[in-house]
Coordinates of C-alpha atoms (C1' of nucleotides) in Angstrom, one line a residue:
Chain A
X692 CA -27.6 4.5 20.2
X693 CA -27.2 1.6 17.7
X694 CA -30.1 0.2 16.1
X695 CA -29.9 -3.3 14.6
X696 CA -32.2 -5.2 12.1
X697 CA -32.5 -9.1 11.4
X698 CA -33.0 -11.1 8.5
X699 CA -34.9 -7.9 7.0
X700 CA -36.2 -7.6 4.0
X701 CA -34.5 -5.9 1.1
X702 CA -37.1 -2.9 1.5
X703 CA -36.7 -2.9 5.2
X704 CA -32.9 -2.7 4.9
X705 CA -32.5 -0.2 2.1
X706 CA -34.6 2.2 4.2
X707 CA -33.3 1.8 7.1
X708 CA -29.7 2.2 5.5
X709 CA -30.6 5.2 3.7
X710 CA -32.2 7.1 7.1
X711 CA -29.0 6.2 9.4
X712 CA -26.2 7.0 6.8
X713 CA -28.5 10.6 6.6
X714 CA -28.2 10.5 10.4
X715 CA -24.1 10.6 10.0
X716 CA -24.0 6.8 11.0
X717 CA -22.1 4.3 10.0
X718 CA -24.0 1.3 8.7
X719 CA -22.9 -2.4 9.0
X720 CA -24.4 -5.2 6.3
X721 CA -23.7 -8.7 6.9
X722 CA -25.0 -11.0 4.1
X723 CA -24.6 -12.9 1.2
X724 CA -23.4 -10.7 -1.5
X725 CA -21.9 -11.0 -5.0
X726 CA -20.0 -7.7 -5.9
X727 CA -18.4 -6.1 -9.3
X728 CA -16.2 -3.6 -9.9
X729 CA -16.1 -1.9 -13.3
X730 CA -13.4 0.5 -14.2
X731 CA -9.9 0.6 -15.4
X732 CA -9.3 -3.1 -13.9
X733 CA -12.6 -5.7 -13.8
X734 CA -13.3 -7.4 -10.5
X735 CA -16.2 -9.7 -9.8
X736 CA -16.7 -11.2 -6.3
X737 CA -18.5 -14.3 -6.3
X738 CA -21.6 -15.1 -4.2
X739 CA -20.6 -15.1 -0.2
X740 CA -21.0 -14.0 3.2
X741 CA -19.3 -10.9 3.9
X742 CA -19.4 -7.4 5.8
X743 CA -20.1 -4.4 4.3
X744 CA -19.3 -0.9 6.2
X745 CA -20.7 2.0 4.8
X746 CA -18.8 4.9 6.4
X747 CA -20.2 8.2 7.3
X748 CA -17.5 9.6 5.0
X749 CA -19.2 7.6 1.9
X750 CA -16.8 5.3 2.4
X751 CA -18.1 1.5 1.2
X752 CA -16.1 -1.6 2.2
X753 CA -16.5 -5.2 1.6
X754 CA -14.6 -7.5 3.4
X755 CA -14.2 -10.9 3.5
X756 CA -12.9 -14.4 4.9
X757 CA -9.3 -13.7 4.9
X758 CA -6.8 -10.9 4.5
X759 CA -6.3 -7.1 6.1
X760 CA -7.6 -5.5 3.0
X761 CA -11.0 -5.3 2.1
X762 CA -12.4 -7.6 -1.3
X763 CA -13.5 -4.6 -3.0
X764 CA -14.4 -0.7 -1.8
X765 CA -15.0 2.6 -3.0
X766 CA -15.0 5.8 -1.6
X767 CA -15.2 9.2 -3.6
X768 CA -18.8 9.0 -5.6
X769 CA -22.0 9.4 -3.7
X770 CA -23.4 5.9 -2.5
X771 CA -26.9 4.9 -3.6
X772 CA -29.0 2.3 -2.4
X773 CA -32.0 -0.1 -4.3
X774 CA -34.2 -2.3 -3.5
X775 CA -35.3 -3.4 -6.7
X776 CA -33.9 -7.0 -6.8
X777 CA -32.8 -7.7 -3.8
X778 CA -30.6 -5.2 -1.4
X779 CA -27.9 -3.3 -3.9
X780 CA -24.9 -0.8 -2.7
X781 CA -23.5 1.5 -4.9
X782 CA -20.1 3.7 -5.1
X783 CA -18.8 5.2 -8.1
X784 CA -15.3 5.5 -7.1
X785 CA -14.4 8.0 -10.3
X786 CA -12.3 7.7 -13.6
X787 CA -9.2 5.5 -12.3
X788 CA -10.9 3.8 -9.1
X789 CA -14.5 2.5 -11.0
X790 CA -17.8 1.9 -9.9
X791 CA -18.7 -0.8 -7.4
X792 CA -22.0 -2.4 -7.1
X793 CA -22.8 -4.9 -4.6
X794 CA -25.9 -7.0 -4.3
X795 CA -27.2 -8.8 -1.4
X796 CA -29.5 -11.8 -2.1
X797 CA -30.0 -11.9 2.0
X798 CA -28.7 -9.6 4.2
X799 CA -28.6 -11.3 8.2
X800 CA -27.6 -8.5 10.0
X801 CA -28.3 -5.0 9.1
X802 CA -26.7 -2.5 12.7
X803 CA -26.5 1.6 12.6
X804 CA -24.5 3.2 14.7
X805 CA -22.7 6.5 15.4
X806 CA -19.0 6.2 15.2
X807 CA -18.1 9.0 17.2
X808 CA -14.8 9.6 18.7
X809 CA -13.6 6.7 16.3
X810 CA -10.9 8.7 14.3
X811 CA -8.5 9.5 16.9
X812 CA -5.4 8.2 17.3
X813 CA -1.8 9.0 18.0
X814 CA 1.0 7.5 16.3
X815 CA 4.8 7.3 17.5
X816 CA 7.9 5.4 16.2
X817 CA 7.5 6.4 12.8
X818 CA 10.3 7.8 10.6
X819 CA 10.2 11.3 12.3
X820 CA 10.8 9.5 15.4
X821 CA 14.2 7.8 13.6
X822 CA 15.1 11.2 12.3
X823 CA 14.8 12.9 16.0
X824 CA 17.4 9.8 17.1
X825 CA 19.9 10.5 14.4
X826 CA 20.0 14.0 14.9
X827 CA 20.3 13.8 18.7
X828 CA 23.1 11.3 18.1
X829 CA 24.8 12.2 14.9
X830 CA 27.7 9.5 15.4
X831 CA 24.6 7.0 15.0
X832 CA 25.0 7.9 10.8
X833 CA 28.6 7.3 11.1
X834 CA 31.4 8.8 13.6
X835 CA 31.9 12.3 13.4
X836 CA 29.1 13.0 11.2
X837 CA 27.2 16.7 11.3
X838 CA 23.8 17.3 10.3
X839 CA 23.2 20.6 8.7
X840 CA 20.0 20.7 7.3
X841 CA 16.8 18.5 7.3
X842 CA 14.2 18.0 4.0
X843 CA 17.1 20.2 1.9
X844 CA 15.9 20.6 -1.3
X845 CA 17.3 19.9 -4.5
X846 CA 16.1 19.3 -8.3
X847 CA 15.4 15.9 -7.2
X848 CA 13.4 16.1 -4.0
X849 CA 14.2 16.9 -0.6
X850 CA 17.5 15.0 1.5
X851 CA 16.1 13.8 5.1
X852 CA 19.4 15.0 6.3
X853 CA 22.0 17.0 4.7
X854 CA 25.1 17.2 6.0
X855 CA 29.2 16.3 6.4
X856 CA 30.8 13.7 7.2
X857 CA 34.4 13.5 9.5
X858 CA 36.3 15.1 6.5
X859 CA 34.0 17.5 5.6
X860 CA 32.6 15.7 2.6
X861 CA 29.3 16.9 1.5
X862 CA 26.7 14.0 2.6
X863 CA 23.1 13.2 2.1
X864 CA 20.9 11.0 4.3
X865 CA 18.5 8.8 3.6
X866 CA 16.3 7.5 5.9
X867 CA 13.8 4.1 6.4
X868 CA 12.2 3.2 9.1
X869 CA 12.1 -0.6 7.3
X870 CA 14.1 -2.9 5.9
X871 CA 15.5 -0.6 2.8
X872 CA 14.7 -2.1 -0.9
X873 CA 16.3 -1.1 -4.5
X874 CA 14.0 2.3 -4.7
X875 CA 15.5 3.5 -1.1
X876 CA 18.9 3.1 -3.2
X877 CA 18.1 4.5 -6.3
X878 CA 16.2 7.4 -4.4
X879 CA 19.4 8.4 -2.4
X880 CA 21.3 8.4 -5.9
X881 CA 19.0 10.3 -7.4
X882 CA 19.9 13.2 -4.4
X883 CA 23.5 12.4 -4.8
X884 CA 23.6 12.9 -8.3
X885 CA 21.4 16.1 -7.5
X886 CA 24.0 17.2 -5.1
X887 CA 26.6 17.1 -7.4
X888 CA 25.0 19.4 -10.2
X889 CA 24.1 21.6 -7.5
X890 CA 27.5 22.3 -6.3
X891 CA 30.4 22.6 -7.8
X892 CA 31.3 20.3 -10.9
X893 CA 34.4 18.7 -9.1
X894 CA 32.6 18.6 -5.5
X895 CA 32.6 15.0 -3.5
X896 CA 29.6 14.1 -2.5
X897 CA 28.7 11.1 -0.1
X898 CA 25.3 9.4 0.4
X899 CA 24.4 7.0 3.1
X900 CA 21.1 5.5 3.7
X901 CA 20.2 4.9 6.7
X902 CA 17.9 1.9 8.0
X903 CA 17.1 -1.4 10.4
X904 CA 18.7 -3.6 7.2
X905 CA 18.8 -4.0 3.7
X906 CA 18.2 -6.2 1.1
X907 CA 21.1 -8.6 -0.6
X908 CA 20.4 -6.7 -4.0
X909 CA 20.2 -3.2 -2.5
X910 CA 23.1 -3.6 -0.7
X911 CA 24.9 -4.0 -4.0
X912 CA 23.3 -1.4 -5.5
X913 CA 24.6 1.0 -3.2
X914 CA 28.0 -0.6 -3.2
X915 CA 28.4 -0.5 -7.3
X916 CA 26.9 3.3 -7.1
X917 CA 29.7 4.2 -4.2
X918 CA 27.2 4.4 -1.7
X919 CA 27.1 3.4 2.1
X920 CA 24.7 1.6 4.4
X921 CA 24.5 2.5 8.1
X922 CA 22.4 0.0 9.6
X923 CA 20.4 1.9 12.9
X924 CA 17.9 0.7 14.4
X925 CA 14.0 2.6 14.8
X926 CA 13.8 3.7 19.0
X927 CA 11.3 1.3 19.6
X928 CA 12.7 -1.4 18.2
X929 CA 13.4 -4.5 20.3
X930 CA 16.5 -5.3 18.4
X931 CA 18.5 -2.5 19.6
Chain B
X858 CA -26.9 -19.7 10.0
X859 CA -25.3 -16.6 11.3
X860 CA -25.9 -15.8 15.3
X861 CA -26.0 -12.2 16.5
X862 CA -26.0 -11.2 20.0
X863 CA -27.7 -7.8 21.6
X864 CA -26.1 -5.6 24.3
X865 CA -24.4 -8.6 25.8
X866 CA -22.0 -8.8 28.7
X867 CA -18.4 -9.2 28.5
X868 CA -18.5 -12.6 29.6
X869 CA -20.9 -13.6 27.1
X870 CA -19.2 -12.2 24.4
X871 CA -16.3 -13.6 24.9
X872 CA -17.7 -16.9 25.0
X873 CA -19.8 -16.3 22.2
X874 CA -16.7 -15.1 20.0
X875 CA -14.4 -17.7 20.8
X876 CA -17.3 -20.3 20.5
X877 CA -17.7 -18.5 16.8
X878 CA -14.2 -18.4 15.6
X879 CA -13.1 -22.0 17.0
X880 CA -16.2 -23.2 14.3
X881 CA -14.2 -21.6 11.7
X882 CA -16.9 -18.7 11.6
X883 CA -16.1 -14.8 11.2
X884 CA -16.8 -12.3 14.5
X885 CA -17.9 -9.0 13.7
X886 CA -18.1 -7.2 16.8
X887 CA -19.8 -3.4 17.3
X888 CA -19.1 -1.4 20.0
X889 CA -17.3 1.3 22.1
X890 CA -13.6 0.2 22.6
X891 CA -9.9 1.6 23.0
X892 CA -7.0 0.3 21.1
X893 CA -3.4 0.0 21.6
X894 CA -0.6 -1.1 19.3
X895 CA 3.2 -1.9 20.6
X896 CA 5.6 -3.0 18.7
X897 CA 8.2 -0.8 16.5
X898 CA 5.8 1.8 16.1
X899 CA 3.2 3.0 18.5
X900 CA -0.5 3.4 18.1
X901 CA -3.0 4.6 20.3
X902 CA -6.9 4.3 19.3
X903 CA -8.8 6.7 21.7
X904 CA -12.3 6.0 22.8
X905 CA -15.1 5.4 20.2
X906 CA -17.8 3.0 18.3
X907 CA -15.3 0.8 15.9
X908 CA -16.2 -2.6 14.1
X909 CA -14.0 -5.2 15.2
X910 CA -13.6 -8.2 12.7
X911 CA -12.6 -11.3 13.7
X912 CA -11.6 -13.8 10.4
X913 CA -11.2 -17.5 10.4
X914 CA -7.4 -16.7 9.3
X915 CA -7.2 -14.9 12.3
X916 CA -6.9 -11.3 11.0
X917 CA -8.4 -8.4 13.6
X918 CA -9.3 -5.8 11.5
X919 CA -10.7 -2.8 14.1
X920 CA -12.6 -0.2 11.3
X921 CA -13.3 3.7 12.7
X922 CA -15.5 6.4 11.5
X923 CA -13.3 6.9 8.0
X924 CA -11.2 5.7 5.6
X925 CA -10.4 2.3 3.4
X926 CA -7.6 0.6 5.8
X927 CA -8.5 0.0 9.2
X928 CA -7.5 2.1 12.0
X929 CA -5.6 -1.0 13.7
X930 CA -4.9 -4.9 12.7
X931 CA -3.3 -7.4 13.6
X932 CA -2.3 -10.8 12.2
X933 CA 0.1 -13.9 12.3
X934 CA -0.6 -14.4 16.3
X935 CA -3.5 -16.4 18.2
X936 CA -6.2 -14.3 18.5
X937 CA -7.1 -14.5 22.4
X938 CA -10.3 -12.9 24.2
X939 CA -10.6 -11.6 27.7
X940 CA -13.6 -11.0 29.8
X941 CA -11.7 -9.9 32.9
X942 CA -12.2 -5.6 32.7
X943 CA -14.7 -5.3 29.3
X944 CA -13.4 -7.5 26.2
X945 CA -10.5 -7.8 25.4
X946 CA -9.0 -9.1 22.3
X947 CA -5.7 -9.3 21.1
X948 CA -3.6 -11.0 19.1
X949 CA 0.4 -10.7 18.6
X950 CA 1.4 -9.6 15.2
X951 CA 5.0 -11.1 15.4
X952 CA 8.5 -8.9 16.1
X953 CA 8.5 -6.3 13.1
X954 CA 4.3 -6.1 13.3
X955 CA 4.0 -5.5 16.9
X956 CA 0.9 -6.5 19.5
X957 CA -2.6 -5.4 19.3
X958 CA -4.9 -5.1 21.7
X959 CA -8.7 -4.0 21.5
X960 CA -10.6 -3.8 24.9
X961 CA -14.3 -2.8 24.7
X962 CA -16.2 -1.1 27.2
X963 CA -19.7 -2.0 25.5
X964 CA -20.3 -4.5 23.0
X965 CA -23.4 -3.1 21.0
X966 CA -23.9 -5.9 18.3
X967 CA -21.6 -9.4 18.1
X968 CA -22.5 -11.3 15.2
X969 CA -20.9 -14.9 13.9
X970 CA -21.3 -16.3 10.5
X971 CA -20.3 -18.9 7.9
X972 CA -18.0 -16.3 5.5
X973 CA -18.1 -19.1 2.5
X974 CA -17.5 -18.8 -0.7
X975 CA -16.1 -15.3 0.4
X976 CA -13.0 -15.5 -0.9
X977 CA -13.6 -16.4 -4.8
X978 CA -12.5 -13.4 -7.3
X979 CA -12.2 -12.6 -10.9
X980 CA -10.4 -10.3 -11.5
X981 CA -8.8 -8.4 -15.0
X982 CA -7.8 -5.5 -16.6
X983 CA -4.4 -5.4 -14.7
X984 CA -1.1 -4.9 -15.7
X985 CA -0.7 -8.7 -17.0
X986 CA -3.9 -7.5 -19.4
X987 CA -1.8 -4.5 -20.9
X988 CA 0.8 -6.6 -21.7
X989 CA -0.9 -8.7 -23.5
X990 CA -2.6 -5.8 -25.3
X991 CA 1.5 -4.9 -26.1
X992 CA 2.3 -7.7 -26.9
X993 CA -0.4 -8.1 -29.7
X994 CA 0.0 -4.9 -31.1
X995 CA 3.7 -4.0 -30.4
X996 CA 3.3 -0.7 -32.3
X997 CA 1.3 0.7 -29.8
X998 CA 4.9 0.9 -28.1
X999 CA 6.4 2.4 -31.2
X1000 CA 6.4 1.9 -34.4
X1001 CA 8.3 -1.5 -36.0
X1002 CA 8.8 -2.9 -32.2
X1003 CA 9.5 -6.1 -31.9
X1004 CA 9.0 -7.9 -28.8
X1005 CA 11.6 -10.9 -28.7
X1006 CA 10.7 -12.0 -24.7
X1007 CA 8.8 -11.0 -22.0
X1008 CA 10.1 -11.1 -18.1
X1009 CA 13.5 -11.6 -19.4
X1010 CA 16.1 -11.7 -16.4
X1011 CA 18.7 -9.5 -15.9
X1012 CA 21.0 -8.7 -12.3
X1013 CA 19.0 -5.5 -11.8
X1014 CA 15.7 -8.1 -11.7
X1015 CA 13.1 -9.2 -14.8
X1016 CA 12.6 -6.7 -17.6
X1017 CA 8.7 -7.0 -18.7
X1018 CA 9.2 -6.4 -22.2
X1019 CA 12.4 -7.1 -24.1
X1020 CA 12.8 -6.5 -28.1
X1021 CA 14.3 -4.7 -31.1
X1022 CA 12.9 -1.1 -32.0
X1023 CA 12.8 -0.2 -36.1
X1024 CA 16.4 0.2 -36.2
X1025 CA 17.3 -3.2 -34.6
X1026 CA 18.4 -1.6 -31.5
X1027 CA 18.0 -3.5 -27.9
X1028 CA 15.4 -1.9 -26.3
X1029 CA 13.6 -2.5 -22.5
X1030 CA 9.9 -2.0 -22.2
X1031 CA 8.8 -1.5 -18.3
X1032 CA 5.3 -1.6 -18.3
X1033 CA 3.3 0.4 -15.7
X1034 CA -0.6 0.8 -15.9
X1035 CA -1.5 3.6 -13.8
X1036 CA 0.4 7.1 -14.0
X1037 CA 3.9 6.7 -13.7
X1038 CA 6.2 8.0 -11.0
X1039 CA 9.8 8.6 -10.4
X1040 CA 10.5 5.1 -9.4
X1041 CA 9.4 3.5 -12.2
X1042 CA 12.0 6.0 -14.4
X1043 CA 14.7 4.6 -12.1
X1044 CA 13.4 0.9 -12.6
X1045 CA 13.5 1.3 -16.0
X1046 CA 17.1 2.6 -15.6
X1047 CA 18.4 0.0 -13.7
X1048 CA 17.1 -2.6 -16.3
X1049 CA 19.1 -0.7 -18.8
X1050 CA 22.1 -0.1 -17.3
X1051 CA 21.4 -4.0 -16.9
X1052 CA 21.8 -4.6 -20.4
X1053 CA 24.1 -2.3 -21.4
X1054 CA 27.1 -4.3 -18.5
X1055 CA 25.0 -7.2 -19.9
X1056 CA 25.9 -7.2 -23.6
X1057 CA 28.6 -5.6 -25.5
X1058 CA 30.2 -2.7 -23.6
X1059 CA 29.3 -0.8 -26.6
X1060 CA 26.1 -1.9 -27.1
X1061 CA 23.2 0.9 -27.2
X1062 CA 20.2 0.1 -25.3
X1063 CA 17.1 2.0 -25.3
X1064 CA 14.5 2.1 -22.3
X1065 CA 10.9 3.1 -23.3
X1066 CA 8.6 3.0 -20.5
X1067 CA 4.8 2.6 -21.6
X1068 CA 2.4 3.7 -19.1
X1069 CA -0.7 5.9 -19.3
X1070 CA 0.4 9.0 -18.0
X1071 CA 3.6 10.0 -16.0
X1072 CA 4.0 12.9 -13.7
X1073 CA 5.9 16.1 -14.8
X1074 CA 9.1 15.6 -13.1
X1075 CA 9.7 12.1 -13.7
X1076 CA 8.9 13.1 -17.8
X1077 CA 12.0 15.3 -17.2
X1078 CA 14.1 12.2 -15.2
X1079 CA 13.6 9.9 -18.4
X1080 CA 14.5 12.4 -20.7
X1081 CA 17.3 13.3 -18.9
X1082 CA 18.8 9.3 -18.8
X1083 CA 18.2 9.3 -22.7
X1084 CA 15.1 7.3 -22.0
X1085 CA 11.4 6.8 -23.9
X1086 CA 8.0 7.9 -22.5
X1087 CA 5.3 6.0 -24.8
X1088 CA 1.5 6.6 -23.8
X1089 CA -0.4 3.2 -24.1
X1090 CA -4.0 3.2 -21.8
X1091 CA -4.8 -0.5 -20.4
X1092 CA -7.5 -2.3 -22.2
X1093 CA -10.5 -2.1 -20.2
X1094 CA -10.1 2.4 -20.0
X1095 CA -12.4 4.6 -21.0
X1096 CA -9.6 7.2 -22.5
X1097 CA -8.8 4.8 -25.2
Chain C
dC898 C1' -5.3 20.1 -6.6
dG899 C1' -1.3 17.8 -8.5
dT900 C1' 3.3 15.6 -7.1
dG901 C1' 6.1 13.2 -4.3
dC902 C1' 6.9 9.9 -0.7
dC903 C1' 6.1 7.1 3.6
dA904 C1' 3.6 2.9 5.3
dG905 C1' 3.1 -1.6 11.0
dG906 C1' 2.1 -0.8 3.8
dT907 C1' -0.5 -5.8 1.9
dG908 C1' -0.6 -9.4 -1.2
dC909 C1' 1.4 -12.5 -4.7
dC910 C1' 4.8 -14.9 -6.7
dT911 C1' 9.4 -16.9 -7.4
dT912 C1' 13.9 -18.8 -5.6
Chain D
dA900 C1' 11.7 -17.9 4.6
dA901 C1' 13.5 -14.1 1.9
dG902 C1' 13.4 -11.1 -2.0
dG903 C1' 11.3 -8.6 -5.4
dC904 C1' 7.3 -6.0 -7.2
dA905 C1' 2.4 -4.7 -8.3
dC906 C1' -1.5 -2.4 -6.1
dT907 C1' -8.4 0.6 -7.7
dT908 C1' -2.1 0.8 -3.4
dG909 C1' -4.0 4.6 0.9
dG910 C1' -2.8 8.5 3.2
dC911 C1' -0.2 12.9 4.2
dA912 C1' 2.2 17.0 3.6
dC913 C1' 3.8 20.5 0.6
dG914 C1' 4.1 23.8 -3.4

DNA sequence: CGTGCCAGGTGCCTT
DNA sequence: AAGGCACTTGGCACG
């Protein structure tokens, strides 16, 4: 059963924040702030409306006008609440992450309410999905190619797919599920070059990487490094 | 002057929210829904109390019971709300980002408001500040360097630092602030390999990558490319 | 708990 | 618009 204040008083609010995140709720703030975070890197949010959530997992996010990503959060530290001057939130996020304080001058809308059920959720065409495809339809890679292992390890980390290609070349697979930048390159050469201290000093070995598309530059990366791009396309993907 | 509505019906919230955001104002919307992504991947939200944000950009952000990021978004589309079964709003993401739709059984809390001056940060202490700290005292790198440019290009992409050690010696400087993983090492690489096709073919070039900390394994890829690990901490850090 | 790696990464800046 | 890269990246799975 929500609750819901408005235009309370800085007393009223921190109270009544303080009881329902005891209650396992999650608390939403909508006021005018300013916020600062103090740690490793500085960051001061001037004075402005915006929505806090205060998550029963001590979670503390800020959000405002614009953007996916919240202005400023914490999570980690226990969250404390004052009333001394005006309504203030704070999160001490640790050594690297910082501590965040935000102060409200007004808060408009302060609502409780118990998220439950509001964690699951079920996720499908992700890389594992792209993996199950390629190894259902080897010739996908490249004609005639055979997996023969998945996550293989090596010094350098483990290969998606491990395998051999039409002549019987030793092969590793690399996989992305987006369009593939310079690290997706320099990641499969680091394998490669894994592979070919592993086995034998004068053993071939081939690495593809495997992916919707690839950048200009990462294209010739592979190419200069004598590596191959197999453009396949994600199951779910429209462009098929 | 923020409005909030109570317990309203679907209709009314509908209207209310697309009254709100055509004023330019931000929805925040409380209340038990289901959520759906479709698109390249595949995302189900199952029943539960989630905040829906509405901003003036026309970014959904739907929050559950944990976490920083949002259990669903969407952005780029119109944003377009439904009263015909609950409310329903959704908003198209675009081909790679997929469609989201949010339908709530129960609206608990709708609130609209003016989100300005939201969006106004300060923020330092970031990698552009421990650059500058380099840059001012070079020997924090190593002893007698000698910056001579800073974002200098190359075909591999910009190399933050460039400079002379205490021998004269070419020498890249990548430039990472938190702890250090295995792509930076091969970032670094690339920029060195760079400048070695770059300059004389038997030119030696040195790498030295100056970050806080770096993780075991990619300590053992640098050494193993003939390449510098040099422990700077940015400004603003308590572990001077 | 550290390490590595994917992510609908997002956001920012340059060409 | 596309490419390249930092980010308090976050989050997960594995040794």
């Amino acid at each position: 059963m929500p609750r819901t204040l408005t235009d309370p008083t800085a007393d009223r609010a921190a109270a009544f924040a303080t009881d329902a995140a005891a209650d396992g709720l999650t608390v939403s703030l909508i006021g005018s702030c300013v916020a600062t975070l103090t740690g490793r890197s500085q960051r001061d949010l001037a004075a402005g409306v915006r929505t806090l959530l205060w998550k029963p997992d001590d979670t503390v996010v800020v959000h405002g006008a614009s953007g996916r990503d919240p202005d400023a959060w914490a999570s980690g530290g226990p969250v404390t609440v004052d009333a001394a001057d005006g309504l203030t939130v704070a999160c001490d996020g640790g050594h690297t992450a910082g501590a965040l304080r935000v102060r409200f001058d007004a808060v408009h809308t302060a609502t409780a309410f118990d998220a439950a059920g509001a964690d699951a959720t079920t996720v499908s065409g992700t890389e594992a999905a792209l993996k199950d495809r390629v190894l259902d339809t080897p010739d996908l890679v490249e004609p005639g190619f055979q997996p023969l292992a998945t996550e293989r390890d090596t010094p350098a980390g483990p290969i998606d797919i491990y395998g051999r290609d039409a002549d019987g070349t030793v092969t590793a697979v690399e996989l992305k599920n987006v369009r593939a930048g310079p690290a997706a390159a320099s990641q499969l050469q680091r394998y490669v070059a894994a592979l070919r201290r592993t086995l034998h000093a004068d053993a071939t070995v081939r690495g593809i990487l495997v992916a919707p598309a690839v950048t200009a530059k990462t294209r010739r990366l592979l190419a200069d490094r004598g590596l191959t791009f197999s453009p396949v396309s994600p199951p779910g993907s429209r462009d098929r």
